[in-house]
Short mmCIF file of C-alpha atoms and ligand atoms in Angstrom, two decimals:
data_model
loop_
_atom_site.label_atom_id
_atom_site.label_comp_id
_atom_site.label_asym_id
_atom_site.label_seq_id
_atom_site.Cartn_x
_atom_site.Cartn_y
_atom_site.Cartn_z
CA MET D 1 -2.56 -34.54 -8.28
CA GLN D 2 -3.47 -32.34 -5.46
CA ILE D 3 -3.64 -28.43 -5.01
CA TRP D 4 -0.80 -26.72 -3.08
CA HIS D 5 -2.19 -23.54 -2.00
CA PRO D 6 0.07 -20.17 -1.08
CA PHE D 7 0.78 -19.40 2.26
CA THR D 8 -0.73 -22.64 3.56
CA GLN D 9 0.63 -25.40 6.19
CA HIS D 10 -1.16 -28.38 4.27
CA GLY D 11 0.37 -29.78 7.62
CA LEU D 12 -2.21 -28.62 9.63
CA ASN D 13 -4.95 -29.51 7.55
CA GLU D 14 -6.90 -26.76 7.52
CA ASP D 15 -9.80 -27.08 5.36
CA ILE D 16 -10.22 -25.39 1.96
CA ILE D 17 -13.43 -23.85 1.20
CA GLU D 18 -14.73 -24.09 -2.24
CA ILE D 19 -16.12 -21.51 -4.15
CA GLU D 20 -18.16 -21.46 -6.61
CA THR D 21 -19.20 -18.11 -7.55
CA SER D 22 -19.16 -14.61 -6.06
CA ASP D 23 -20.88 -11.43 -6.13
CA LYS D 24 -20.16 -7.94 -4.97
CA GLU D 25 -18.98 -8.29 -1.25
CA PHE D 26 -19.73 -12.00 -1.14
CA LEU D 27 -17.60 -15.29 -2.10
CA ILE D 28 -20.51 -17.79 -2.50
CA THR D 29 -19.89 -21.83 -1.54
CA LYS D 30 -21.43 -24.94 -3.35
CA ASP D 31 -23.41 -25.26 -0.62
CA GLY D 32 -24.83 -21.61 -1.08
CA ALA D 33 -23.45 -19.75 2.08
CA LYS D 34 -22.65 -16.06 1.27
CA ILE D 35 -19.29 -15.36 3.05
CA ILE D 36 -18.32 -11.63 3.48
CA ASP D 37 -15.08 -11.10 2.16
CA GLY D 38 -13.69 -8.31 4.47
CA ILE D 39 -10.13 -8.27 2.71
CA SER D 40 -10.85 -7.95 -0.79
CA SER D 41 -9.66 -11.21 -1.85
CA TRP D 42 -6.00 -10.25 -0.27
CA TRP D 43 -6.88 -7.11 -1.85
CA VAL D 44 -7.20 -7.30 -5.06
CA ASN D 45 -10.89 -6.42 -5.28
CA THR D 46 -11.68 -2.54 -5.32
CA LEU D 47 -15.82 -2.55 -7.10
CA GLY D 48 -17.37 -6.08 -5.84
CA HIS D 49 -16.91 -9.61 -7.27
CA LYS D 50 -17.82 -10.14 -10.51
CA ASN D 51 -18.92 -6.56 -11.85
CA PRO D 52 -20.77 -6.51 -14.68
CA ILE D 53 -19.17 -3.77 -16.82
CA ILE D 54 -15.52 -5.57 -16.22
CA ALA D 55 -17.35 -9.10 -17.17
CA LYS D 56 -18.49 -7.95 -20.13
CA ALA D 57 -14.90 -6.04 -21.52
CA ILE D 58 -13.86 -9.56 -20.53
CA GLU D 59 -16.10 -11.50 -22.97
CA ASP D 60 -16.17 -8.82 -25.87
CA GLU D 61 -12.20 -8.99 -25.73
CA ALA D 62 -11.83 -12.79 -25.66
CA LYS D 63 -13.75 -13.18 -28.84
CA LYS D 64 -11.55 -10.54 -30.35
CA LEU D 65 -7.58 -11.13 -29.11
CA HIS D 66 -6.01 -13.32 -26.69
CA GLN D 67 -2.46 -13.29 -25.90
CA ILE D 68 0.08 -11.84 -28.99
CA ILE D 69 3.69 -10.83 -28.70
CA PHE D 70 4.29 -7.54 -27.22
CA ALA D 71 7.89 -6.97 -28.62
CA GLY D 72 7.47 -4.99 -32.61
CA PHE D 73 3.72 -5.33 -32.07
CA VAL D 74 0.47 -3.26 -30.55
CA HIS D 75 -3.17 -3.48 -30.07
CA LYS D 76 -5.92 -1.13 -29.11
CA PRO D 77 -6.58 -2.69 -25.49
CA ALA D 78 -3.07 -1.42 -24.25
CA LYS D 79 -2.96 1.68 -26.42
CA CYS D 80 -6.58 2.46 -24.41
CA ALA D 81 -5.38 1.13 -20.98
CA ALA D 82 -2.24 3.59 -21.36
CA GLU D 83 -4.32 6.46 -22.69
CA ASN D 84 -6.87 5.93 -20.12
CA LEU D 85 -4.62 5.94 -16.99
CA SER D 86 -3.01 8.73 -17.99
CA LYS D 87 -6.33 10.92 -17.26
CA PHE D 88 -5.55 9.76 -13.73
CA LEU D 89 -2.46 10.40 -13.42
CA PRO D 90 0.26 13.93 -14.15
CA LYS D 91 1.36 14.69 -17.48
CA ASP D 92 4.89 13.66 -15.43
CA TYR D 93 4.35 10.27 -16.96
CA THR D 94 4.73 9.60 -20.03
CA HIS D 95 5.54 5.72 -20.21
CA ILE D 96 4.15 2.65 -18.96
CA PHE D 97 5.54 -0.97 -18.83
CA PHE D 98 2.68 -3.83 -18.49
CA SER D 99 4.06 -7.04 -16.64
CA ASP D 100 1.32 -9.50 -14.73
CA SER D 101 1.72 -9.29 -11.05
CA GLY D 102 2.55 -6.71 -8.33
CA SER D 103 5.62 -8.30 -7.86
CA THR D 104 6.91 -8.17 -11.53
CA SER D 105 5.83 -4.63 -11.40
CA VAL D 106 8.48 -3.76 -8.68
CA GLU D 107 11.17 -6.11 -10.29
CA VAL D 108 10.52 -4.02 -13.11
CA ALA D 109 10.91 -0.92 -10.94
CA LEU D 110 13.87 -1.82 -9.58
CA LYS D 111 15.58 -2.78 -12.90
CA MET D 112 14.02 0.12 -14.60
CA ALA D 113 15.69 2.51 -11.88
CA VAL D 114 19.15 0.51 -12.06
CA GLY D 115 19.68 0.49 -15.48
CA TYR D 116 18.50 4.16 -15.72
CA HIS D 117 21.71 4.73 -13.84
CA TYR D 118 23.95 1.98 -15.76
CA ASN D 119 22.90 3.70 -19.09
CA LYS D 120 24.46 6.79 -17.78
CA GLY D 121 27.48 5.09 -16.94
CA GLN D 122 27.18 5.21 -13.13
CA ASN D 123 27.09 2.61 -10.73
CA ARG D 124 24.63 3.05 -8.70
CA SER D 125 22.89 -0.56 -7.93
CA LYS D 126 21.67 -0.11 -4.13
CA ILE D 127 17.97 -0.21 -3.34
CA VAL D 128 16.68 1.60 -0.10
CA ALA D 129 13.63 0.42 1.31
CA MET D 130 11.69 0.95 4.80
CA GLU D 131 11.74 -1.48 7.69
CA HIS D 132 8.46 -3.68 7.86
CA SER D 133 8.04 -3.23 4.12
CA TYR D 134 6.57 -5.83 1.52
CA HIS D 135 6.94 -5.86 -2.18
CA GLY D 136 6.26 -9.52 -3.36
CA ASP D 137 7.63 -13.08 -3.45
CA THR D 138 10.28 -12.67 -6.33
CA PHE D 139 13.76 -12.25 -5.34
CA GLY D 140 13.81 -8.29 -6.10
CA GLY D 141 10.29 -8.41 -3.91
CA MET D 142 11.75 -10.51 -1.07
CA SER D 143 15.22 -8.46 -0.78
CA SER D 144 13.63 -5.31 -0.73
CA GLY D 145 11.06 -6.44 1.53
CA ALA D 146 11.46 -6.97 5.34
CA ARG D 147 13.39 -10.61 6.48
CA SER D 148 10.98 -12.48 8.38
CA VAL D 149 9.99 -16.02 8.39
CA PHE D 150 8.25 -15.84 5.21
CA ASN D 151 11.81 -15.53 3.39
CA GLU D 152 14.08 -17.38 5.93
CA PRO D 153 15.00 -20.29 3.84
CA TYR D 154 15.98 -17.81 1.00
CA THR D 155 17.93 -15.19 3.35
CA LYS D 156 21.64 -15.58 2.22
CA MET D 157 20.04 -15.46 -1.87
CA LEU D 158 18.52 -12.41 -1.33
CA PHE D 159 20.49 -9.02 -2.25
CA GLU D 160 21.28 -6.64 0.65
CA VAL D 161 19.16 -3.41 0.68
CA GLU D 162 19.55 -0.35 3.17
CA ARG D 163 16.79 -0.07 5.42
CA ILE D 164 15.77 3.14 6.85
CA PRO D 165 13.22 3.14 9.98
CA TYR D 166 9.11 2.91 9.96
CA PRO D 167 8.01 6.64 10.56
CA LYS D 168 6.25 5.88 13.43
CA GLU D 169 4.01 8.81 14.52
CA GLY D 170 5.76 11.09 16.38
CA GLU D 171 8.98 9.67 15.09
CA GLU D 172 9.03 10.74 11.76
CA GLU D 173 11.96 12.55 11.72
CA ARG D 174 14.18 9.66 12.92
CA THR D 175 13.68 8.01 9.37
CA ILE D 176 14.06 11.30 7.61
CA LYS D 177 17.59 11.22 9.38
CA ALA D 178 18.73 8.01 8.57
CA TYR D 179 18.09 8.23 4.86
CA LYS D 180 19.89 11.82 5.10
CA LYS D 181 22.61 10.14 6.60
CA LEU D 182 22.88 7.22 4.20
CA LEU D 183 22.50 9.62 1.68
CA GLU D 184 25.51 11.69 2.85
CA LYS D 185 27.50 8.32 3.49
CA GLU D 186 27.23 6.68 -0.03
CA GLY D 187 24.41 8.42 -2.13
CA ASN D 188 26.39 8.18 -5.12
CA LYS D 189 25.89 4.63 -5.06
CA ILE D 190 22.37 4.16 -4.32
CA GLY D 191 20.23 4.08 -7.58
CA ALA D 192 16.28 4.12 -5.90
CA ILE D 193 14.37 4.16 -3.13
CA ILE D 194 11.06 2.39 -2.87
CA LEU D 195 8.24 2.31 -0.32
CA GLU D 196 4.83 1.44 0.47
CA PRO D 197 3.12 4.69 0.42
CA LEU D 198 1.23 5.59 3.82
CA VAL D 199 0.08 2.17 4.68
CA LEU D 200 2.65 -0.74 5.17
CA GLY D 201 0.37 -3.98 4.44
CA SER D 202 1.72 -7.45 4.87
CA GLY D 203 4.33 -5.84 7.73
CA GLY D 204 1.12 -5.24 9.93
CA MET D 205 -0.85 -2.23 8.19
CA PHE D 206 1.53 0.28 9.93
CA PHE D 207 0.54 3.76 8.86
CA TYR D 208 2.45 6.51 7.99
CA LYS D 209 2.22 10.44 7.10
CA PRO D 210 2.29 11.69 3.94
CA PHE D 211 4.74 14.54 4.54
CA VAL D 212 7.47 11.76 5.36
CA ILE D 213 6.89 11.06 1.48
CA ASP D 214 7.52 14.61 0.56
CA GLU D 215 10.88 15.10 2.76
CA LEU D 216 12.08 11.54 1.99
CA TYR D 217 11.24 12.48 -2.19
CA LYS D 218 13.09 15.58 -1.74
CA LEU D 219 16.45 14.12 -0.38
CA SER D 220 16.18 11.76 -3.35
CA LYS D 221 16.45 14.55 -5.76
CA GLU D 222 19.17 16.26 -4.03
CA TYR D 223 21.23 13.03 -4.26
CA GLY D 224 19.72 11.71 -7.88
CA VAL D 225 18.01 8.70 -6.52
CA ILE D 226 15.16 7.39 -8.26
CA PHE D 227 11.94 7.45 -6.43
CA ALA D 228 9.76 4.63 -6.77
CA LEU D 229 6.44 4.19 -4.65
CA ASP D 230 5.09 0.84 -4.94
CA GLU D 231 1.03 1.43 -4.81
CA VAL D 232 0.14 -2.18 -5.58
CA MET D 233 -1.90 -2.40 -2.57
CA THR D 234 -2.58 1.26 -2.34
CA GLY D 235 -3.43 2.38 -5.57
CA PHE D 236 -7.17 2.70 -6.95
CA GLY D 237 -9.16 4.05 -3.96
CA ARG D 238 -7.88 2.10 -1.04
CA VAL D 239 -6.39 4.76 1.22
CA GLY D 240 -9.49 7.22 0.02
CA THR D 241 -7.40 8.78 -2.92
CA MET D 242 -6.99 7.03 -6.55
CA PHE D 243 -3.48 6.47 -5.49
CA ALA D 244 -1.75 7.35 -2.10
CA PHE D 245 0.63 9.80 -3.69
CA ASN D 246 -2.13 12.03 -4.28
CA GLN D 247 -2.02 12.91 -0.69
CA THR D 248 1.41 13.88 -1.23
CA ASN D 249 3.14 17.00 -2.57
CA ILE D 250 5.32 14.90 -4.57
CA ILE D 251 5.26 13.32 -7.94
CA PRO D 252 7.39 9.88 -7.82
CA ASP D 253 9.73 8.74 -10.55
CA ILE D 254 8.14 5.48 -10.96
CA ILE D 255 4.59 3.99 -9.39
CA CYS D 256 4.00 0.25 -9.31
CA LEU D 257 -0.13 -0.63 -9.85
CA SER D 258 -1.51 -4.01 -9.89
CA LYS D 259 -4.07 -5.20 -7.72
CA GLY D 260 -6.76 -2.67 -8.20
CA LEU D 261 -5.57 -2.24 -12.04
CA THR D 262 -8.20 -4.51 -13.33
CA GLY D 263 -10.73 -4.02 -10.50
CA GLY D 264 -9.54 -7.42 -8.85
CA SER D 265 -10.83 -9.47 -12.15
CA ILE D 266 -7.62 -10.79 -13.73
CA PRO D 267 -4.39 -10.52 -13.26
CA LEU D 268 -2.48 -7.33 -15.18
CA ALA D 269 0.56 -5.36 -13.86
CA ALA D 270 2.05 -1.54 -14.74
CA THR D 271 5.30 0.10 -13.83
CA VAL D 272 4.46 3.51 -15.07
CA SER D 273 8.00 6.18 -15.34
CA THR D 274 8.57 9.66 -16.35
CA LYS D 275 10.51 10.60 -19.73
CA GLU D 276 13.97 11.49 -17.96
CA ILE D 277 13.73 7.34 -17.11
CA TYR D 278 12.54 6.46 -20.11
CA ASP D 279 14.72 8.96 -22.23
CA ALA D 280 18.14 6.42 -20.65
CA TYR D 281 17.27 4.28 -22.39
CA LEU D 282 16.60 6.17 -25.59
CA SER D 283 19.46 5.15 -27.86
CA LYS D 284 20.47 3.62 -31.62
CA ASP D 285 22.64 1.34 -29.43
CA LYS D 286 20.39 -2.15 -28.26
CA ALA D 287 22.63 -2.56 -25.52
CA LYS D 288 20.71 0.46 -24.04
CA MET D 289 17.59 -1.18 -24.56
CA PHE D 290 15.21 -2.34 -21.12
CA PHE D 291 15.63 -5.50 -21.20
CA HIS D 292 12.63 -7.12 -19.51
CA SER D 293 9.41 -8.75 -20.64
CA SER D 294 6.81 -11.07 -19.68
CA SER D 295 5.36 -13.83 -21.76
CA TYR D 296 1.99 -12.52 -20.82
CA THR D 297 2.94 -8.29 -21.10
CA ALA D 298 -0.01 -6.71 -21.70
CA ASN D 299 -2.40 -9.38 -22.64
CA PRO D 300 -5.78 -7.93 -24.47
CA ILE D 301 -8.24 -9.54 -22.13
CA ALA D 302 -6.32 -8.28 -18.97
CA CYS D 303 -6.35 -4.93 -20.39
CA ALA D 304 -9.83 -4.56 -21.53
CA ALA D 305 -10.79 -5.28 -18.03
CA ALA D 306 -8.44 -2.69 -16.97
CA ASN D 307 -9.94 -0.33 -19.29
CA ALA D 308 -13.45 -1.48 -18.09
CA ASN D 309 -12.49 -0.58 -14.53
CA LEU D 310 -10.53 2.78 -15.42
CA GLU D 311 -13.81 3.62 -17.29
CA ILE D 312 -15.90 2.92 -14.42
CA TRP D 313 -13.37 5.42 -11.92
CA GLN D 314 -14.18 7.79 -14.67
CA ASN D 315 -17.92 7.44 -15.22
CA THR D 316 -18.91 6.96 -11.28
CA ASP D 317 -17.81 8.55 -8.10
CA VAL D 318 -16.15 5.49 -6.92
CA LEU D 319 -14.39 7.22 -3.89
CA ALA D 320 -17.65 8.20 -2.73
CA ASP D 321 -18.35 4.21 -1.69
CA VAL D 322 -14.51 4.28 -0.16
CA LYS D 323 -16.03 7.62 1.95
CA ARG D 324 -19.15 5.91 2.84
CA VAL D 325 -16.92 2.87 3.80
CA ASN D 326 -14.51 5.05 5.82
CA ASP D 327 -17.38 7.05 7.79
CA PHE D 328 -18.64 3.65 8.98
CA TYR D 329 -15.58 3.10 10.17
CA TYR D 330 -15.62 6.26 12.75
CA THR D 331 -18.74 4.99 13.81
CA GLN D 332 -17.60 2.08 15.28
CA LEU D 333 -14.67 3.51 17.61
CA GLU D 334 -16.78 3.52 20.25
CA ARG D 335 -17.54 0.05 20.58
CA PHE D 336 -13.78 -0.49 20.64
CA LYS D 337 -12.98 1.33 23.77
CA HIS D 338 -14.68 -1.40 25.55
CA LEU D 339 -12.61 -4.27 24.10
CA PRO D 340 -9.44 -5.58 24.23
CA ALA D 341 -7.89 -3.39 21.18
CA LYS D 342 -5.39 -0.84 20.70
CA ASN D 343 -4.06 1.21 17.87
CA VAL D 344 -7.20 1.37 16.48
CA ARG D 345 -6.35 2.98 13.08
CA ILE D 346 -8.28 4.07 9.89
CA LEU D 347 -7.12 5.08 6.34
CA GLY D 348 -9.91 5.03 3.63
CA ASP D 349 -10.95 1.68 3.21
CA ILE D 350 -8.58 0.13 5.74
CA PHE D 351 -9.70 -0.48 9.38
CA ALA D 352 -7.01 -2.11 11.16
CA PHE D 353 -6.06 -2.47 15.14
CA ASP D 354 -3.85 -4.97 17.48
CA VAL D 355 -5.53 -7.51 19.75
CA GLU D 356 -3.95 -6.82 23.14
CA LYS D 357 -2.16 -9.23 25.06
CA SER D 358 -0.05 -11.49 22.52
CA GLY D 359 2.70 -11.72 20.95
CA ASN D 360 3.68 -9.50 18.25
CA ASP D 361 4.22 -12.27 15.32
CA TYR D 362 2.28 -13.73 12.28
CA VAL D 363 2.38 -17.24 13.20
CA SER D 364 0.71 -16.45 16.87
CA ASN D 365 -2.01 -18.24 17.69
CA ILE D 366 -4.50 -15.32 18.38
CA GLY D 367 -4.45 -14.76 14.72
CA ILE D 368 -5.36 -18.18 13.89
CA LYS D 369 -7.99 -18.68 16.37
CA LEU D 370 -9.66 -15.44 14.78
CA TYR D 371 -9.45 -16.49 11.53
CA ASP D 372 -11.25 -19.12 12.49
CA TYR D 373 -13.49 -17.93 14.32
CA TYR D 374 -14.44 -15.35 11.33
CA ARG D 375 -14.77 -18.27 9.36
CA LYS D 376 -16.93 -20.17 10.73
CA ASN D 377 -19.15 -16.95 11.04
CA ASN D 378 -19.15 -16.87 7.16
CA ILE D 379 -16.39 -13.65 7.37
CA LEU D 380 -12.91 -13.62 5.66
CA LEU D 381 -10.54 -11.82 7.97
CA ARG D 382 -6.98 -12.99 7.72
CA PRO D 383 -5.63 -11.39 10.69
CA LEU D 384 -1.78 -10.43 10.52
CA GLY D 385 -0.27 -12.53 13.58
CA ASN D 386 -2.47 -10.05 16.28
CA THR D 387 -3.36 -7.46 13.77
CA VAL D 388 -7.02 -7.58 12.63
CA TYR D 389 -7.98 -5.42 9.79
CA VAL D 390 -10.58 -4.80 7.13
CA MET D 391 -10.30 -3.79 3.50
CA PRO D 392 -13.70 -4.90 1.90
CA PRO D 393 -14.45 -4.01 -1.94
CA TYR D 394 -15.70 -0.99 -1.57
CA CYS D 395 -19.60 -1.44 -2.68
CA ILE D 396 -19.88 -3.79 0.73
CA SER D 397 -23.50 -2.82 2.01
CA ASN D 398 -23.93 -1.04 5.42
CA GLU D 399 -25.43 -4.67 6.50
CA SER D 400 -22.77 -6.80 5.68
CA LEU D 401 -20.38 -3.61 7.27
CA ILE D 402 -22.33 -4.09 10.72
CA ARG D 403 -21.97 -7.87 10.65
CA VAL D 404 -18.57 -7.68 10.28
CA PHE D 405 -18.03 -5.39 13.26
CA ASP D 406 -20.54 -7.03 15.26
CA VAL D 407 -18.51 -10.48 14.82
CA ILE D 408 -15.12 -8.79 15.24
CA GLU D 409 -16.57 -7.54 18.74
CA LYS D 410 -18.09 -10.90 19.44
CA SER D 411 -14.48 -12.75 18.67
CA LEU D 412 -12.82 -10.28 21.34
CA LYS D 413 -14.96 -11.32 23.88
CA GLU D 414 -14.98 -15.23 22.79
CA CYS D 415 -11.65 -15.89 21.75
CA LEU D 416 -9.50 -14.31 24.01
C1 PLP G 501 0.03 -7.68 -2.84
C2 PLP G 501 1.63 -6.61 -2.94
C3 PLP G 501 2.48 -6.90 -3.81
C4 PLP G 501 2.92 -8.12 -4.74
O1 PLP G 501 1.45 -8.64 -5.84
P1 PLP G 501 1.41 -9.59 -6.14
O2 PLP G 501 0.64 -9.62 -6.89
O3 PLP G 501 1.05 -10.60 -5.24
O4 PLP G 501 2.86 -10.31 -6.90
C5 PLP G 501 3.81 -6.09 -3.85
N1 PLP G 501 3.79 -4.96 -3.45
C6 PLP G 501 2.42 -4.81 -2.31
C7 PLP G 501 2.54 -3.26 -1.55
C8 PLP G 501 1.56 -5.43 -2.31
O5 PLP G 501 0.67 -5.39 -1.39
#
């Protein structure tokens, strides 16, 4: 049996690299080659690979408790995870629902929001999402996400969502007005709005300003629309604050967390909600319960990893490392002035730019060419079409950062 890899066209015979071990920002092959993980292994890794504190927590919990049924039962690692996470969140968040991936945390959020209205006797099942957004590869996630070559075969099966334009710098009013218009027209049919806060990741690393979130939230409240933020990528320091919504003045009704929740060690997700949403399900009537479960809900080993991660956040200044990486990025701006790169942008741990003189298409050849070039140089970067971005684990050394940027500079001279 052969392995069928994700987002991989096996017909192109890309070689698949076998990794034997990992350490901090490095993926280490069988031959001992050290590849710098410039994209945190698809954005999950925050604290560096094989963090010893997290590894120890996993080891210890594995000796105590594996998966147990989570309906009618609970365990200490889950209770601690709820407790530990609440230390980083406003008191408004009273309930946490566990699942096992970013996509499922989004499914849960959407179902939670629509069920909230349903339990109140309202038919408000329309969802609003943003242009270029990505919310995972399950059907709810794909439906809320942008339509593209990624979900083309399934287009007819996806539910329709209302879309507001991406709030490009200087055009924020257009987005806010579009949402207002939508609400005026059919606000009583809209159940929820879901957004990737501050950065549209898979869509091409498009950034936008926090005040847009404030404005969209205000409008949502006027019309009784549940405001959900998909912090699967942005959560746990990626944008320079623990969560992206910390840069706004609002408290969303629901937030989705996953990737950085266990520091990138083991799958776990959480959908966190306010009391108001929870209360809509609270009843003596079984038909009003929240009908959702994953078999591996609140896996004790995963919860233990999350607890170790949260303890690290509690005991060390993780954001200082993000700031160090961010400061480094600013020192690199000068060299990009002389390179075929436009829209050079920085947010927290993310550095992105668009290669000039190429189409804005994921399958465009320049992305593949660059990917190969970086790989040959033992650097893992996966451009999104002509957008190259760097998003390393926060512990990356300055030496590795310099190496990454030197190779990027060379790639723009040699590959175009
Ligand atoms: C990665 C991602 C998801 C999907 O998470 P999975 O764990 O891959 O299912 C959802 N939303 C956003 C914003 C993401 O970046």
